[in-house]
């Protein structure tokens, strides 16, 4: 379980870095672009992916490119969701995005899903609605800023589906596919930055490099230790699943409320409880 704990801490630390960097005046995009070179380098150093034994032309480039576009885009949505909705609500949106692949399996791929899973999904959707909420407390947020949290919920779910499809491609190792996706995402992210610098006349924020390296290290740490947890507890995947999702939701709540004074309405608190209940139902019933 130590791997699960470290993964949870890394995941929440990513949100903390995004929030602190913004307080230092770092633009989200200037920060996020440096995450991908670090992720690609760390994949080579720690996961040591084996090169493809088949021609590169037959690799699932459509999946890779879709992920390369979605990863930096949704990462930006996560950053804005944290800015406008807070760490607590954003972490709930990210964790409950697991319902998207479950619904896709049921409605698109016609896989059998028990009534208990459907109940868990329904409770999870209610948790999302309650946690996001439309009633604002404290500083009045811009109209429609809750939409970033919704985008995180939907986008992370689609990313999960695409990564699962990549995992099913047996002609090349999953870690090698991850490396290619990170490299492509890096190119896309730097393309976004070049557009902002050239067209929008933004100045490159060199301070963002240090923050971006930290972001990349903790983001990759989240992935690495989550994989190690599944390897160490290969006979109990539900424990890893539950520990990770509930751990991030609860630690995110402690950090958001305790350290950043995020204010939650009663409806938001109900959403937090429902999120935990939903994960437990999905994992164990």
XYZ file of C-alpha atoms in Angstrom:
285
model
C 0.000 0.000 0.000
C 3.006 2.309 0.305
C 3.022 2.637 -3.488
C -0.641 3.676 -3.440
C 0.093 6.282 -0.763
C 3.038 7.727 -2.716
C 0.932 7.813 -5.896
C -1.862 9.639 -4.054
C 0.601 12.207 -2.666
C 2.134 12.744 -6.117
C -1.307 13.208 -7.700
C -2.431 15.829 -5.195
C 0.984 17.533 -5.316
C 0.443 18.092 -9.062
C -2.668 20.126 -8.210
C -0.791 22.019 -5.488
C 2.012 22.915 -7.930
C -0.522 24.213 -10.471
C -2.168 26.356 -7.801
C 1.069 27.705 -6.307
C 2.589 28.442 -9.714
C -0.456 30.475 -10.652
C -0.086 32.464 -7.439
C 3.487 33.225 -8.576
C 2.163 34.643 -11.837
C 3.114 31.637 -14.002
C 0.781 31.139 -16.958
C -0.676 27.640 -17.080
C 0.511 26.779 -20.578
C 4.060 28.024 -19.947
C 4.158 25.634 -16.978
C 2.496 22.579 -18.496
C 4.646 22.357 -21.637
C 7.679 21.324 -19.549
C 5.768 18.416 -18.052
C 6.051 16.353 -21.242
C 9.845 16.415 -21.813
C 10.215 15.278 -18.197
C 7.571 12.567 -18.660
C 9.276 11.279 -21.820
C 12.751 11.314 -20.223
C 11.485 9.622 -17.036
C 9.746 6.940 -19.112
C 13.065 6.111 -20.785
C 15.025 6.132 -17.502
C 12.597 4.316 -15.199
C 10.376 2.174 -17.431
C 12.993 1.350 -20.093
C 10.519 0.687 -22.909
C 11.485 -1.826 -25.575
C 11.541 -0.451 -29.106
C 8.860 -1.686 -31.484
C 9.790 -4.822 -33.411
C 7.348 -3.895 -36.170
C 7.449 -1.068 -38.741
C 6.531 2.293 -37.226
C 4.052 2.827 -40.056
C 1.699 0.155 -38.680
C 1.530 1.566 -35.156
C -1.859 2.989 -34.022
C -0.937 6.586 -34.808
C -4.562 7.676 -34.741
C -4.773 6.732 -31.055
C -1.389 8.273 -30.311
C -2.275 11.572 -31.990
C -5.695 11.725 -30.303
C -4.014 11.317 -26.911
C -1.285 13.806 -27.854
C -3.945 16.439 -28.535
C -6.110 15.620 -25.528
C -3.407 15.356 -22.858
C -2.147 18.972 -22.921
C -5.635 20.312 -23.649
C -7.221 18.580 -20.659
C -4.190 19.405 -18.508
C -4.934 23.063 -19.235
C -8.575 22.464 -18.270
C -7.375 20.901 -14.998
C -5.260 23.982 -14.309
C -8.182 26.339 -14.971
C -10.566 24.129 -12.987
C -8.202 24.336 -10.002
C -7.973 28.114 -10.451
C -11.742 28.690 -10.623
C -13.294 25.706 -8.788
C -10.523 24.669 -6.404
C -8.514 21.524 -5.749
C -11.344 19.656 -4.016
C -13.852 19.862 -6.868
C -11.234 19.295 -9.553
C -9.912 16.134 -7.869
C -13.456 14.769 -7.606
C -14.045 15.499 -11.292
C -10.806 13.724 -12.234
C -11.413 10.668 -10.067
C -15.038 10.164 -11.064
C -14.139 10.389 -14.749
C -13.717 6.608 -14.455
C -17.453 6.388 -15.139
C -16.954 7.461 -18.743
C -15.136 4.249 -19.779
C -17.645 2.207 -17.778
C -20.549 3.838 -19.614
C -18.733 3.421 -22.925
C -18.284 -0.293 -22.210
C -22.000 -0.620 -21.523
C -23.531 1.581 -24.243
C -20.929 1.408 -27.044
C -19.220 -1.950 -26.634
C -22.307 -3.687 -25.159
C -20.397 -5.251 -22.287
C -22.399 -6.547 -19.336
C -22.371 -4.265 -16.301
C -24.165 -5.289 -13.130
C -26.895 -3.202 -11.584
C -24.571 -2.377 -8.683
C -22.078 -0.755 -11.044
C -24.869 1.282 -12.627
C -25.993 2.407 -9.166
C -22.404 3.413 -8.410
C -22.242 5.394 -11.662
C -25.541 7.144 -10.868
C -24.276 8.110 -7.405
C -21.023 9.288 -8.968
C -22.832 11.542 -11.425
C -24.837 12.971 -8.523
C -21.526 13.526 -6.696
C -20.162 15.461 -9.671
C -23.242 17.685 -9.842
C -23.168 18.335 -6.090
C -19.428 18.929 -5.878
C -19.309 21.350 -8.797
C -22.450 23.216 -7.802
C -23.662 26.450 -9.353
C -23.984 28.477 -6.170
C -20.788 30.384 -5.514
C -19.507 31.384 -2.103
C -16.753 33.829 -1.268
C -15.306 35.558 -4.323
C -17.732 35.521 -7.244
C -16.340 33.420 -10.073
C -16.769 34.246 -13.707
C -19.934 32.913 -15.239
C -19.514 29.399 -16.626
C -16.129 28.671 -15.030
C -17.592 25.416 -13.634
C -17.429 24.210 -17.243
C -13.684 23.554 -16.823
C -14.435 20.932 -14.166
C -17.006 19.339 -16.493
C -14.414 19.316 -19.286
C -11.969 17.587 -16.918
C -14.584 14.954 -16.058
C -15.404 14.216 -19.703
C -11.875 14.627 -21.065
C -10.173 12.408 -18.499
C -12.780 9.744 -19.181
C -12.083 9.826 -22.923
C -8.315 9.735 -22.253
C -8.833 6.656 -20.080
C -10.731 4.927 -22.907
C -7.991 5.746 -25.422
C -5.212 4.496 -23.124
C -7.153 1.257 -22.610
C -7.357 0.854 -26.388
C -3.602 1.471 -26.622
C -3.046 -1.238 -23.971
C -4.961 -3.724 -26.142
C -2.491 -3.226 -28.994
C -0.182 -6.195 -28.387
C 2.362 -5.665 -31.175
C 4.277 -3.089 -29.156
C 4.870 -2.674 -25.422
C 2.580 -0.350 -23.511
C 5.535 1.611 -22.128
C 6.837 2.229 -25.658
C 3.399 3.499 -26.665
C 3.432 5.773 -23.604
C 6.798 7.165 -24.668
C 5.534 7.943 -28.175
C 2.403 9.586 -26.764
C 4.456 11.773 -24.398
C 6.777 12.832 -27.232
C 3.829 13.723 -29.469
C 2.087 15.536 -26.589
C 5.308 17.497 -26.026
C 5.296 18.590 -29.673
C 1.629 19.610 -29.453
C 2.162 21.503 -26.181
C 5.150 23.411 -27.561
C 3.083 24.140 -30.676
C 0.474 25.769 -28.415
C 3.225 27.786 -26.721
C 4.736 28.941 -30.021
C 1.285 30.136 -31.113
C 0.853 32.108 -27.878
C 4.322 33.653 -28.185
C 4.220 34.439 -31.910
C 0.556 35.323 -32.421
C -0.536 36.502 -28.969
C 2.834 38.187 -28.313
C 3.244 36.591 -24.895
C 6.698 36.528 -23.374
C 8.229 33.170 -22.533
C 8.256 32.775 -18.762
C 11.605 31.199 -17.951
C 10.591 30.813 -14.301
C 8.015 28.310 -15.545
C 10.778 25.835 -16.419
C 11.567 25.005 -12.770
C 7.889 24.737 -11.881
C 7.318 22.632 -14.994
C 10.113 20.226 -14.082
C 8.569 19.773 -10.622
C 5.176 19.256 -12.223
C 6.572 16.652 -14.609
C 8.384 14.748 -11.853
C 5.335 14.479 -9.610
C 3.015 13.749 -12.520
C 5.258 10.897 -13.653
C 5.654 9.762 -10.037
C 1.888 9.392 -9.880
C 1.964 7.129 -12.963
C 5.054 5.158 -11.883
C 3.909 4.323 -8.357
C 0.352 3.552 -9.492
C 1.835 0.971 -11.882
C 4.081 -0.384 -9.100
C 1.055 -0.660 -6.792
C -0.778 -2.765 -9.364
C 2.296 -4.976 -9.778
C 2.730 -5.406 -6.000
C -0.991 -6.084 -5.452
C -1.704 -7.879 -8.716
C -4.181 -10.203 -6.996
C -6.121 -7.286 -5.447
C -6.622 -4.619 -8.138
C -9.770 -3.330 -6.401
C -7.669 -2.336 -3.371
C -5.361 -0.260 -5.587
C -8.327 1.239 -7.452
C -10.164 2.145 -4.239
C -7.114 3.369 -2.370
C -6.018 5.583 -5.232
C -9.352 7.206 -6.012
C -10.615 7.677 -2.459
C -7.139 8.668 -1.272
C -6.870 11.451 -3.861
C -10.399 12.695 -3.157
C -9.857 12.829 0.613
C -6.287 14.183 0.554
C -7.368 16.745 -2.039
C -10.152 17.828 0.311
C -7.749 18.147 3.261
C -5.241 20.155 1.234
C -7.843 22.328 -0.503
C -9.774 23.214 2.639
C -6.938 23.100 5.165
C -4.120 24.818 3.268
C -5.857 26.919 0.625
C -9.005 27.810 2.578
C -11.308 26.608 -0.198
C -14.914 27.059 0.857
C -17.389 24.245 0.351
C -21.158 24.578 0.530
C -23.253 21.861 2.162
C -24.071 20.625 -1.349
C -20.335 20.355 -2.098
C -19.769 18.346 1.086
C -22.566 15.987 0.132
C -20.881 15.571 -3.249
C -17.606 14.680 -1.502
C -19.297 11.949 0.535
C -21.177 10.629 -2.488
C -17.914 10.437 -4.445
C -16.384 8.151 -1.815
C -19.523 5.982 -1.672
C -19.587 5.739 -5.455
C -15.962 4.523 -5.673
C -16.616 1.904 -2.974
C -19.673 0.585 -4.830
C -17.813 0.406 -8.149
C -14.879 -1.407 -6.563
C -16.559 -3.912 -4.289
C -20.196 -4.539 -5.327
